[in-house]
Amino acid sequence: MQPVQQSLEFLGKLAASGPVATLAAAFAAAGHELALVGGPVRDAFLGRPITDLDFTTDATPDQILALVTPVSQAQWDVGRAFGTIAARIDGETVEITTYRSDSYDGTTRKPAVEFGDSLEGDLRRRDFTVNAMALRVPELVLVDPAHGMDDLIAGVLRTPGAPEVSFGDDPLRMLRAIRFSAQLGFTVAPDTAIAISEMRDSIGIVSIERVNDELSKLLKTDAPRAGVELLVESGLAELIIPEIPALQLEMDEHHHHKDVYQHSLTVLDQAIELEKARAGSETGITSPDLVLRLAALLHDIGKPATKRNEPGGQVSFHHHDVVGSKLAKRRLRELRFDNDTIAAVSRLIELHLRFFGYTDGAWTDSAVRRYVRDAGDQLQRLHILTRADVTTRNRRKADRLSFAYDDLEERIATLAAEEEMASVRPDLDGEQIMAILDLKPSRAVGEAYAFLLELRLDEGPLSEEEATARLKEWWAARTA
């Protein structure tokens, strides 16, 4: 956290320029209160970038709309029923909400919207004390009825009132607490953590879409590991994504294996480090990469179902990659992730062990081509996931695997330069196949195409004459 005086000076500059000053002047001229509230105030004191401009006011939604229309380029009133009007001012989007004093029925997380009459009352109904601070503009007066500044300085996340009441009003706040703890690097106050654990079943009234949103935001934080651990410790993970706590496999004195749960968290950490290092236009990797992080966290979820105690004290997890891919697909579908994300994550999990055969013996060019073909547009993510999956403390083994993957990536780059591997196709297309074999569109054409693709992967590019001759030989043998 940066010094309070420095933060106040920053907020003063923010309030004196751009859309904040424009709004402050308009509301003051009309005799209405206006305050910058929540995230922007919190982040200013933490020295974090301010990405949202949220305001609260004593003006009604109709009055807000009337005040912002003359000074804005666009307005949206889709949140009018909840007291919120959005506008575009000087190139920035702002949201202004009427003071609220909502009430909840305890069976849904949708409040009966009630407008309040004071800034202090509005702040006390918010989720956490660090989000319950406001800066009155243009006066530049900090309002902090829940002592959020004390918690900000201490790095503690707590609710303004009793956590049981806060989470009873809106159970989604339990997931927000976990996400904010990771995002801000804060600890959750003991009474707040206890309430999350005791009230975890109430998460069932929250829509899957909102759960998905919070889980995704958690994984996209700079360091999500602590949040994932709290998700598991609280028992919420058991209700949302039970495959994660299931990784805490029991160990006995006769059969030993690595801690799969801790291994998965370490893989997540290492994948994020590599993601940040490799992000760029050349790799196509962006940071944060939700697909990669989901794959890293879930890559071993097939192990509980495939665990076998072998003679001699060994433990095996045969085909956990295939099983895990299917489990991930099912879980992500239930969490309402989009089809592209589901397909990419499940594919990465299915392929995450493929590389480890590379160290057993030199792969042929054909094997390298198949690796690239099977990875498809997930190749760069697969590079990261495979490297991140090495968590051994045996330095010699770790170096051997790292050097082997360096070699594989170099071979992929070399072959790609020679053969344009990213778009590997048979040397003859469907039209040529039909002309050469005198066929009409049919399954036989697809089989011929697959034969030529395998030939291309095995032997590299062939001339049209050679490909035609090999196709005719295959067809003659097939129809003999």
Short mmCIF file of C-alpha atoms in Angstrom, two decimals:
data_model
loop_
_atom_site.label_atom_id
_atom_site.label_comp_id
_atom_site.label_asym_id
_atom_site.label_seq_id
_atom_site.Cartn_x
_atom_site.Cartn_y
_atom_site.Cartn_z
CA MET A 1 0.00 0.00 0.00
CA GLN A 2 1.32 3.42 -0.90
CA PRO A 3 1.34 6.36 1.59
CA VAL A 4 -2.09 7.79 2.41
CA GLN A 5 -1.09 11.36 1.59
CA GLN A 6 0.26 10.30 -1.80
CA SER A 7 -2.98 8.44 -2.52
CA LEU A 8 -5.11 11.42 -1.52
CA GLU A 9 -3.07 13.63 -3.84
CA PHE A 10 -3.64 11.14 -6.66
CA LEU A 11 -7.38 11.08 -5.97
CA GLY A 12 -7.36 14.87 -5.94
CA LYS A 13 -5.77 14.96 -9.38
CA LEU A 14 -8.24 12.33 -10.61
CA ALA A 15 -11.15 14.37 -9.30
CA ALA A 16 -9.85 17.55 -10.94
CA SER A 17 -9.64 16.18 -14.45
CA GLY A 18 -11.68 14.37 -17.08
CA PRO A 19 -15.09 12.80 -16.45
CA VAL A 20 -14.84 13.05 -12.64
CA ALA A 21 -14.57 16.83 -12.73
CA THR A 22 -17.30 17.06 -15.35
CA LEU A 23 -19.73 14.99 -13.29
CA ALA A 24 -18.80 16.68 -10.00
CA ALA A 25 -19.54 20.11 -11.45
CA ALA A 26 -22.86 19.00 -12.98
CA PHE A 27 -24.16 17.34 -9.80
CA ALA A 28 -22.98 20.15 -7.52
CA ALA A 29 -24.67 22.76 -9.71
CA ALA A 30 -27.92 20.80 -9.39
CA GLY A 31 -27.58 20.56 -5.61
CA HIS A 32 -26.91 16.80 -5.53
CA GLU A 33 -24.24 14.81 -3.71
CA LEU A 34 -21.74 12.74 -5.69
CA ALA A 35 -18.96 10.43 -4.54
CA LEU A 36 -16.40 8.21 -6.20
CA VAL A 37 -16.90 4.87 -4.49
CA GLY A 38 -15.55 1.35 -4.00
CA GLY A 39 -12.87 -0.10 -6.26
CA PRO A 40 -11.37 3.15 -7.59
CA VAL A 41 -10.85 4.52 -4.06
CA ARG A 42 -9.46 1.22 -2.78
CA ASP A 43 -7.10 0.82 -5.73
CA ALA A 44 -5.82 4.38 -5.43
CA PHE A 45 -4.58 3.64 -1.91
CA LEU A 46 -3.09 0.32 -3.03
CA GLY A 47 -1.26 1.93 -5.93
CA ARG A 48 -3.14 -0.27 -8.40
CA PRO A 49 -4.35 0.87 -11.85
CA ILE A 50 -7.86 2.33 -11.79
CA THR A 51 -9.94 0.67 -14.49
CA ASP A 52 -13.50 1.58 -13.43
CA LEU A 53 -15.10 4.83 -12.39
CA ASP A 54 -18.08 4.09 -10.12
CA PHE A 55 -20.08 6.82 -8.39
CA THR A 56 -22.96 6.99 -5.95
CA THR A 57 -25.38 9.88 -5.40
CA ASP A 58 -28.55 11.01 -3.69
CA ALA A 59 -30.07 11.76 -7.12
CA THR A 60 -32.73 9.38 -8.46
CA PRO A 61 -32.10 7.43 -11.70
CA ASP A 62 -34.25 9.89 -13.66
CA GLN A 63 -32.33 12.82 -12.21
CA ILE A 64 -29.00 11.12 -12.95
CA LEU A 65 -29.98 10.59 -16.58
CA ALA A 66 -31.07 14.19 -16.91
CA LEU A 67 -27.77 15.44 -15.47
CA VAL A 68 -25.42 13.21 -17.50
CA THR A 69 -27.14 13.54 -20.87
CA PRO A 70 -25.87 17.09 -21.61
CA VAL A 71 -22.26 16.24 -20.65
CA SER A 72 -21.89 12.76 -22.12
CA GLN A 73 -21.55 11.23 -25.57
CA ALA A 74 -23.77 8.22 -24.80
CA GLN A 75 -26.00 6.95 -22.00
CA TRP A 76 -27.31 3.51 -20.98
CA ASP A 77 -30.17 2.96 -18.56
CA VAL A 78 -30.29 -0.86 -18.57
CA GLY A 79 -29.57 -0.77 -14.82
CA ARG A 80 -32.26 1.82 -14.08
CA ALA A 81 -34.32 -0.67 -12.04
CA PHE A 82 -31.34 -1.04 -9.70
CA GLY A 83 -30.64 2.68 -9.64
CA THR A 84 -27.71 2.65 -12.07
CA ILE A 85 -27.15 4.84 -15.10
CA ALA A 86 -24.04 4.42 -17.26
CA ALA A 87 -22.57 7.04 -19.56
CA ARG A 88 -19.63 7.72 -21.84
CA ILE A 89 -17.79 10.91 -20.90
CA ASP A 90 -14.54 12.08 -22.45
CA GLY A 91 -13.89 8.60 -23.80
CA GLU A 92 -14.43 6.81 -20.48
CA THR A 93 -17.40 4.79 -19.25
CA VAL A 94 -18.78 5.73 -15.85
CA GLU A 95 -21.56 4.28 -13.71
CA ILE A 96 -23.61 6.37 -11.29
CA THR A 97 -25.94 4.65 -8.80
CA THR A 98 -28.50 6.09 -6.43
CA TYR A 99 -27.83 5.45 -2.73
CA ARG A 100 -29.21 2.01 -1.88
CA SER A 101 -30.52 0.31 1.28
CA ASP A 102 -31.62 -3.02 -0.17
CA SER A 103 -33.38 -5.87 1.63
CA TYR A 104 -33.09 -9.59 0.82
CA ASP A 105 -35.59 -12.42 1.20
CA GLY A 106 -32.99 -15.12 1.96
CA THR A 107 -34.08 -17.43 -0.85
CA THR A 108 -32.56 -15.61 -3.82
CA ARG A 109 -29.66 -13.18 -4.14
CA LYS A 110 -31.83 -10.62 -5.89
CA PRO A 111 -32.59 -7.75 -3.49
CA ALA A 112 -35.80 -5.81 -3.17
CA VAL A 113 -34.31 -2.55 -4.43
CA GLU A 114 -34.77 0.28 -1.96
CA PHE A 115 -33.13 3.64 -2.42
CA GLY A 116 -31.32 5.10 0.57
CA ASP A 117 -30.91 8.65 1.81
CA SER A 118 -27.26 8.82 2.88
CA LEU A 119 -23.80 7.95 1.63
CA GLU A 120 -22.87 6.34 4.94
CA GLY A 121 -25.89 4.05 4.81
CA ASP A 122 -25.08 3.07 1.25
CA LEU A 123 -21.49 2.20 2.16
CA ARG A 124 -22.46 -0.01 5.12
CA ARG A 125 -24.48 -2.31 2.82
CA ARG A 126 -21.48 -3.07 0.61
CA ASP A 127 -19.61 -6.36 0.52
CA PHE A 128 -16.28 -5.59 2.25
CA THR A 129 -14.91 -2.73 4.30
CA VAL A 130 -12.12 -2.03 1.80
CA ASN A 131 -14.81 -1.54 -0.85
CA ALA A 132 -16.94 0.62 1.49
CA MET A 133 -14.93 3.84 1.20
CA ALA A 134 -15.92 6.85 -0.86
CA LEU A 135 -14.47 10.19 -1.90
CA ARG A 136 -16.97 13.03 -2.00
CA VAL A 137 -16.46 15.25 -5.04
CA PRO A 138 -15.77 18.02 -5.60
CA GLU A 139 -15.15 18.48 -1.84
CA LEU A 140 -12.48 15.71 -1.73
CA VAL A 141 -13.69 14.33 1.60
CA LEU A 142 -12.94 10.67 2.37
CA VAL A 143 -15.92 8.83 3.89
CA ASP A 144 -15.10 5.56 5.67
CA PRO A 145 -17.85 4.49 8.11
CA ALA A 146 -16.74 0.82 8.25
CA HIS A 147 -13.04 1.60 8.91
CA GLY A 148 -11.96 0.18 5.58
CA MET A 149 -8.72 2.15 5.71
CA ASP A 150 -7.62 0.21 8.80
CA ASP A 151 -8.27 -3.08 6.99
CA LEU A 152 -6.58 -1.79 3.87
CA ILE A 153 -3.44 -1.00 5.86
CA ALA A 154 -3.59 -4.38 7.63
CA GLY A 155 -4.30 -6.30 4.41
CA VAL A 156 -7.45 -7.87 5.84
CA LEU A 157 -10.73 -8.64 4.11
CA ARG A 158 -13.86 -8.43 6.26
CA THR A 159 -17.51 -7.51 5.89
CA PRO A 160 -18.81 -4.13 7.16
CA GLY A 161 -21.29 -5.88 9.44
CA ALA A 162 -21.73 -9.45 10.67
CA PRO A 163 -20.51 -11.80 7.92
CA GLU A 164 -23.46 -14.13 8.52
CA VAL A 165 -25.83 -11.31 7.60
CA SER A 166 -23.75 -10.17 4.62
CA PHE A 167 -23.41 -13.66 3.12
CA GLY A 168 -27.02 -14.44 3.97
CA ASP A 169 -28.04 -11.40 1.94
CA ASP A 170 -25.83 -12.37 -1.01
CA PRO A 171 -23.95 -15.71 -0.96
CA LEU A 172 -21.95 -14.67 -4.04
CA ARG A 173 -19.97 -12.49 -1.64
CA MET A 174 -18.31 -15.65 -0.32
CA LEU A 175 -16.73 -16.25 -3.71
CA ARG A 176 -15.91 -12.57 -4.03
CA ALA A 177 -14.06 -12.74 -0.71
CA ILE A 178 -11.94 -15.58 -2.03
CA ARG A 179 -11.30 -13.80 -5.32
CA PHE A 180 -10.40 -10.50 -3.63
CA SER A 181 -8.05 -12.30 -1.23
CA ALA A 182 -6.05 -13.55 -4.22
CA GLN A 183 -6.41 -10.37 -6.27
CA LEU A 184 -5.29 -8.05 -3.47
CA GLY A 185 -3.02 -10.45 -1.60
CA PHE A 186 -5.13 -10.00 1.57
CA THR A 187 -5.99 -12.47 4.31
CA VAL A 188 -9.63 -13.13 5.13
CA ALA A 189 -10.61 -12.15 8.67
CA PRO A 190 -11.15 -15.24 10.89
CA ASP A 191 -14.85 -14.59 11.52
CA THR A 192 -15.40 -13.99 7.82
CA ALA A 193 -13.59 -17.22 6.89
CA ILE A 194 -15.61 -19.19 9.44
CA ALA A 195 -18.86 -17.77 8.08
CA ILE A 196 -17.89 -18.79 4.53
CA SER A 197 -17.28 -22.36 5.65
CA GLU A 198 -20.47 -22.56 7.72
CA MET A 199 -22.68 -20.96 5.06
CA ARG A 200 -21.15 -22.59 1.98
CA ASP A 201 -24.31 -24.53 1.09
CA SER A 202 -26.13 -21.26 0.40
CA ILE A 203 -24.02 -20.84 -2.75
CA GLY A 204 -26.67 -23.03 -4.36
CA ILE A 205 -28.99 -20.05 -4.84
CA VAL A 206 -26.40 -18.26 -6.97
CA SER A 207 -26.66 -18.73 -10.73
CA ILE A 208 -24.02 -20.90 -12.38
CA GLU A 209 -23.13 -18.00 -14.66
CA ARG A 210 -22.17 -15.80 -11.70
CA VAL A 211 -20.19 -18.66 -10.14
CA ASN A 212 -18.38 -19.10 -13.45
CA ASP A 213 -17.61 -15.38 -13.57
CA GLU A 214 -16.06 -15.33 -10.08
CA LEU A 215 -14.09 -18.53 -10.65
CA SER A 216 -12.74 -17.14 -13.90
CA LYS A 217 -11.80 -13.83 -12.28
CA LEU A 218 -10.02 -15.73 -9.49
CA LEU A 219 -7.96 -17.77 -11.94
CA LYS A 220 -7.05 -14.64 -13.92
CA THR A 221 -5.52 -12.88 -10.91
CA ASP A 222 -1.74 -12.56 -10.80
CA ALA A 223 -1.40 -15.24 -8.10
CA PRO A 224 -4.59 -17.35 -7.79
CA ARG A 225 -3.05 -20.18 -5.73
CA ALA A 226 -4.01 -18.74 -2.32
CA GLY A 227 -7.57 -18.23 -3.54
CA VAL A 228 -7.83 -21.80 -4.81
CA GLU A 229 -6.54 -23.07 -1.46
CA LEU A 230 -9.16 -21.00 0.39
CA LEU A 231 -11.83 -22.28 -1.99
CA VAL A 232 -10.87 -25.83 -1.00
CA GLU A 233 -10.39 -25.13 2.73
CA SER A 234 -13.79 -23.43 2.99
CA GLY A 235 -15.58 -26.38 1.42
CA LEU A 236 -16.93 -24.24 -1.43
CA ALA A 237 -14.84 -26.12 -3.99
CA GLU A 238 -16.65 -29.32 -3.04
CA LEU A 239 -19.86 -27.70 -4.24
CA ILE A 240 -18.49 -25.88 -7.28
CA ILE A 241 -15.61 -27.86 -8.71
CA PRO A 242 -15.22 -31.01 -6.57
CA GLU A 243 -12.51 -32.47 -8.79
CA ILE A 244 -10.01 -30.09 -7.12
CA PRO A 245 -10.41 -31.20 -3.48
CA ALA A 246 -10.59 -34.79 -4.77
CA LEU A 247 -6.91 -34.42 -5.71
CA GLN A 248 -6.05 -34.67 -2.02
CA LEU A 249 -5.46 -38.39 -2.30
CA GLU A 250 -4.92 -40.45 0.81
CA MET A 251 -1.44 -41.88 1.30
CA ASP A 252 -0.46 -44.91 3.29
CA GLU A 253 2.80 -46.24 4.69
CA HIS A 254 3.10 -48.91 2.00
CA HIS A 255 2.28 -47.04 -1.20
CA HIS A 256 3.77 -43.64 -1.93
CA HIS A 257 3.09 -40.97 -4.55
CA LYS A 258 3.50 -37.23 -4.81
CA ASP A 259 0.84 -34.97 -3.34
CA VAL A 260 -1.33 -34.52 -6.44
CA TYR A 261 -3.20 -31.52 -5.03
CA GLN A 262 -0.05 -29.56 -4.15
CA HIS A 263 1.54 -30.67 -7.43
CA SER A 264 -1.42 -29.24 -9.37
CA LEU A 265 -1.14 -25.91 -7.55
CA THR A 266 2.57 -25.78 -8.32
CA VAL A 267 1.87 -26.54 -11.98
CA LEU A 268 -0.60 -23.64 -11.96
CA ASP A 269 2.06 -21.33 -10.49
CA GLN A 270 4.67 -22.43 -13.02
CA ALA A 271 2.28 -22.20 -15.95
CA ILE A 272 1.48 -18.59 -15.01
CA GLU A 273 5.19 -17.72 -14.86
CA LEU A 274 5.76 -19.21 -18.31
CA GLU A 275 2.58 -17.63 -19.67
CA LYS A 276 3.81 -14.18 -18.65
CA ALA A 277 7.28 -14.85 -20.06
CA ARG A 278 5.96 -16.15 -23.40
CA ALA A 279 3.04 -13.79 -23.95
CA GLY A 280 3.24 -11.95 -27.25
CA SER A 281 2.21 -11.87 -30.87
CA GLU A 282 4.77 -14.50 -31.90
CA THR A 283 3.30 -17.16 -29.63
CA GLY A 284 -0.29 -15.96 -29.65
CA ILE A 285 -0.30 -16.30 -25.84
CA THR A 286 -2.01 -13.56 -23.87
CA SER A 287 -1.81 -12.98 -20.14
CA PRO A 288 -3.89 -13.80 -18.22
CA ASP A 289 -4.80 -16.93 -20.22
CA LEU A 290 -7.87 -18.57 -18.68
CA VAL A 291 -7.71 -21.67 -20.90
CA LEU A 292 -4.11 -22.39 -19.93
CA ARG A 293 -4.78 -21.81 -16.23
CA LEU A 294 -7.83 -24.07 -16.22
CA ALA A 295 -5.82 -26.78 -17.96
CA ALA A 296 -2.96 -26.44 -15.47
CA LEU A 297 -5.28 -26.66 -12.47
CA LEU A 298 -7.31 -29.56 -13.87
CA HIS A 299 -4.63 -31.53 -15.74
CA ASP A 300 -4.46 -34.35 -13.16
CA ILE A 301 -8.13 -34.62 -12.14
CA GLY A 302 -8.23 -38.07 -13.74
CA LYS A 303 -5.84 -39.46 -11.12
CA PRO A 304 -8.32 -40.20 -8.30
CA ALA A 305 -10.40 -42.40 -10.63
CA THR A 306 -7.36 -44.22 -12.05
CA LYS A 307 -5.26 -44.69 -8.92
CA ARG A 308 -3.98 -48.25 -8.48
CA ASN A 309 -1.68 -49.59 -5.78
CA GLU A 310 0.91 -51.74 -7.51
CA PRO A 311 3.21 -54.42 -6.09
CA GLY A 312 6.39 -53.07 -4.58
CA GLY A 313 4.77 -49.95 -3.14
CA GLN A 314 4.31 -48.13 -6.43
CA VAL A 315 1.16 -46.24 -7.38
CA SER A 316 -0.05 -45.97 -10.97
CA PHE A 317 -2.53 -43.67 -12.71
CA HIS A 318 -2.85 -45.31 -16.12
CA HIS A 319 -4.82 -43.29 -18.69
CA HIS A 320 -5.50 -40.47 -16.24
CA ASP A 321 -4.94 -38.06 -19.12
CA VAL A 322 -7.87 -39.47 -21.11
CA VAL A 323 -10.11 -39.83 -18.04
CA GLY A 324 -9.19 -36.34 -16.87
CA SER A 325 -10.03 -34.86 -20.26
CA LYS A 326 -13.53 -36.33 -20.07
CA LEU A 327 -14.03 -35.18 -16.47
CA ALA A 328 -12.89 -31.66 -17.33
CA LYS A 329 -15.24 -31.51 -20.29
CA ARG A 330 -18.18 -32.51 -18.11
CA ARG A 331 -17.34 -30.13 -15.25
CA LEU A 332 -16.69 -27.13 -17.47
CA ARG A 333 -19.91 -27.79 -19.33
CA GLU A 334 -21.81 -27.82 -16.01
CA LEU A 335 -20.12 -24.54 -15.09
CA ARG A 336 -21.37 -23.08 -18.40
CA PHE A 337 -18.02 -22.35 -19.98
CA ASP A 338 -18.18 -21.71 -23.70
CA ASN A 339 -17.59 -24.56 -26.15
CA ASP A 340 -14.23 -23.24 -27.38
CA THR A 341 -12.84 -23.09 -23.84
CA ILE A 342 -14.14 -26.56 -23.03
CA ALA A 343 -12.64 -28.05 -26.18
CA ALA A 344 -9.26 -26.38 -25.66
CA VAL A 345 -8.92 -27.30 -21.98
CA SER A 346 -9.98 -30.92 -22.48
CA ARG A 347 -7.59 -31.27 -25.44
CA LEU A 348 -4.66 -29.92 -23.45
CA ILE A 349 -5.37 -32.33 -20.60
CA GLU A 350 -5.63 -35.24 -23.03
CA LEU A 351 -2.24 -34.36 -24.54
CA HIS A 352 -0.31 -33.25 -21.46
CA LEU A 353 1.57 -36.58 -21.08
CA ARG A 354 2.42 -37.02 -24.76
CA PHE A 355 5.83 -35.36 -24.50
CA PHE A 356 7.17 -37.65 -21.79
CA GLY A 357 7.67 -40.40 -24.34
CA TYR A 358 10.11 -38.11 -26.12
CA THR A 359 12.78 -38.69 -23.49
CA ASP A 360 12.53 -42.48 -23.89
CA GLY A 361 14.03 -42.35 -27.36
CA ALA A 362 14.49 -39.97 -30.24
CA TRP A 363 11.24 -39.17 -31.99
CA THR A 364 11.16 -39.46 -35.75
CA ASP A 365 10.15 -36.47 -37.81
CA SER A 366 6.87 -38.28 -38.29
CA ALA A 367 6.26 -38.36 -34.52
CA VAL A 368 7.04 -34.65 -34.24
CA ARG A 369 4.62 -33.85 -37.04
CA ARG A 370 1.89 -35.86 -35.31
CA TYR A 371 2.54 -34.02 -32.04
CA VAL A 372 2.05 -30.71 -33.83
CA ARG A 373 -0.99 -31.95 -35.74
CA ASP A 374 -2.68 -33.32 -32.62
CA ALA A 375 -2.03 -30.14 -30.65
CA GLY A 376 -3.38 -27.98 -33.46
CA ASP A 377 -3.99 -24.41 -32.35
CA GLN A 378 -3.18 -25.39 -28.73
CA LEU A 379 0.50 -26.07 -29.44
CA GLN A 380 1.89 -23.00 -27.67
CA ARG A 381 -0.27 -23.67 -24.61
CA LEU A 382 0.80 -27.32 -24.68
CA HIS A 383 4.45 -26.22 -24.65
CA ILE A 384 3.78 -24.23 -21.47
CA LEU A 385 1.63 -26.86 -19.76
CA THR A 386 4.13 -29.64 -20.42
CA ARG A 387 7.04 -27.61 -19.07
CA ALA A 388 5.00 -26.50 -16.04
CA ASP A 389 4.14 -30.13 -15.27
CA VAL A 390 7.75 -30.80 -14.24
CA THR A 391 7.78 -30.25 -10.48
CA THR A 392 10.39 -32.79 -9.45
CA ARG A 393 12.96 -31.70 -6.87
CA ASN A 394 15.54 -33.90 -8.61
CA ARG A 395 17.55 -31.23 -10.40
CA ARG A 396 19.18 -33.70 -12.78
CA LYS A 397 15.81 -35.08 -13.87
CA ALA A 398 14.31 -31.58 -14.21
CA ASP A 399 17.24 -30.43 -16.35
CA ARG A 400 17.02 -33.54 -18.53
CA LEU A 401 13.32 -32.91 -19.22
CA SER A 402 13.89 -29.21 -19.85
CA PHE A 403 16.71 -29.89 -22.30
CA ALA A 404 14.58 -32.53 -24.04
CA TYR A 405 11.72 -30.09 -24.49
CA ASP A 406 14.10 -27.43 -25.74
CA ASP A 407 15.20 -29.95 -28.36
CA LEU A 408 11.60 -30.78 -29.29
CA GLU A 409 10.67 -27.13 -29.71
CA GLU A 410 13.73 -26.58 -31.89
CA ARG A 411 12.79 -29.54 -34.08
CA ILE A 412 9.22 -28.26 -34.38
CA ALA A 413 10.53 -24.85 -35.43
CA THR A 414 12.89 -26.39 -37.97
CA LEU A 415 10.25 -28.62 -39.51
CA ALA A 416 7.73 -25.79 -39.50
CA ALA A 417 10.14 -23.59 -41.43
CA GLU A 418 10.78 -26.36 -43.94
CA GLU A 419 7.26 -27.68 -44.34
CA GLU A 420 4.80 -25.05 -43.09
CA MET A 421 3.67 -27.61 -40.53
CA ALA A 422 0.99 -25.42 -39.02
CA SER A 423 -1.09 -26.06 -42.13
CA VAL A 424 -0.11 -29.64 -42.93
CA ARG A 425 -2.33 -31.04 -45.68
CA PRO A 426 -2.07 -34.08 -47.95
CA ASP A 427 -0.18 -33.51 -51.18
CA LEU A 428 -3.42 -34.01 -53.13
CA ASP A 429 -6.76 -32.41 -52.32
CA GLY A 430 -10.21 -33.94 -52.51
CA GLU A 431 -10.86 -32.83 -56.08
CA GLN A 432 -7.60 -34.38 -57.27
CA ILE A 433 -8.32 -37.61 -55.40
CA MET A 434 -11.75 -37.95 -57.04
CA ALA A 435 -10.28 -37.23 -60.49
CA ILE A 436 -7.40 -39.72 -60.12
CA LEU A 437 -9.57 -42.54 -58.72
CA ASP A 438 -12.70 -41.63 -60.73
CA LEU A 439 -14.79 -41.27 -57.57
CA LYS A 440 -17.76 -39.19 -56.56
CA PRO A 441 -17.99 -37.61 -53.08
CA SER A 442 -18.11 -40.55 -50.67
CA ARG A 443 -16.53 -42.18 -47.64
CA ALA A 444 -13.86 -43.64 -49.90
CA VAL A 445 -12.64 -40.14 -50.73
CA GLY A 446 -12.27 -39.39 -47.02
CA GLU A 447 -10.34 -42.62 -46.49
CA ALA A 448 -8.03 -41.76 -49.39
CA TYR A 449 -7.51 -38.29 -47.94
CA ALA A 450 -6.64 -39.80 -44.52
CA PHE A 451 -4.16 -42.18 -46.18
CA LEU A 452 -2.39 -39.28 -47.91
CA LEU A 453 -2.33 -37.26 -44.68
CA GLU A 454 -0.65 -40.14 -42.83
CA LEU A 455 1.81 -40.43 -45.71
CA ARG A 456 2.52 -36.71 -45.48
CA LEU A 457 3.14 -36.95 -41.73
CA ASP A 458 5.36 -40.02 -42.10
CA GLU A 459 7.50 -38.92 -45.02
CA GLY A 460 7.09 -35.19 -45.36
CA PRO A 461 6.11 -33.43 -48.62
CA LEU A 462 5.87 -35.52 -51.79
CA SER A 463 5.70 -34.37 -55.38
CA GLU A 464 2.32 -34.55 -57.09
CA GLU A 465 3.58 -37.39 -59.28
CA GLU A 466 4.85 -39.43 -56.31
CA ALA A 467 1.68 -38.77 -54.30
CA THR A 468 -0.45 -39.85 -57.27
CA ALA A 469 1.51 -43.07 -57.70
CA ARG A 470 1.29 -43.92 -54.00
CA LEU A 471 -2.43 -43.19 -53.99
CA LYS A 472 -2.99 -45.52 -56.93
CA GLU A 473 -0.98 -48.27 -55.25
CA TRP A 474 -3.04 -47.90 -52.07
CA TRP A 475 -6.30 -47.94 -54.02
CA ALA A 476 -5.31 -51.01 -56.00
CA ALA A 477 -4.42 -52.91 -52.82
CA ARG A 478 -7.63 -51.75 -51.17
CA THR A 479 -9.88 -52.90 -54.02
CA ALA A 480 -8.00 -56.12 -54.83
#
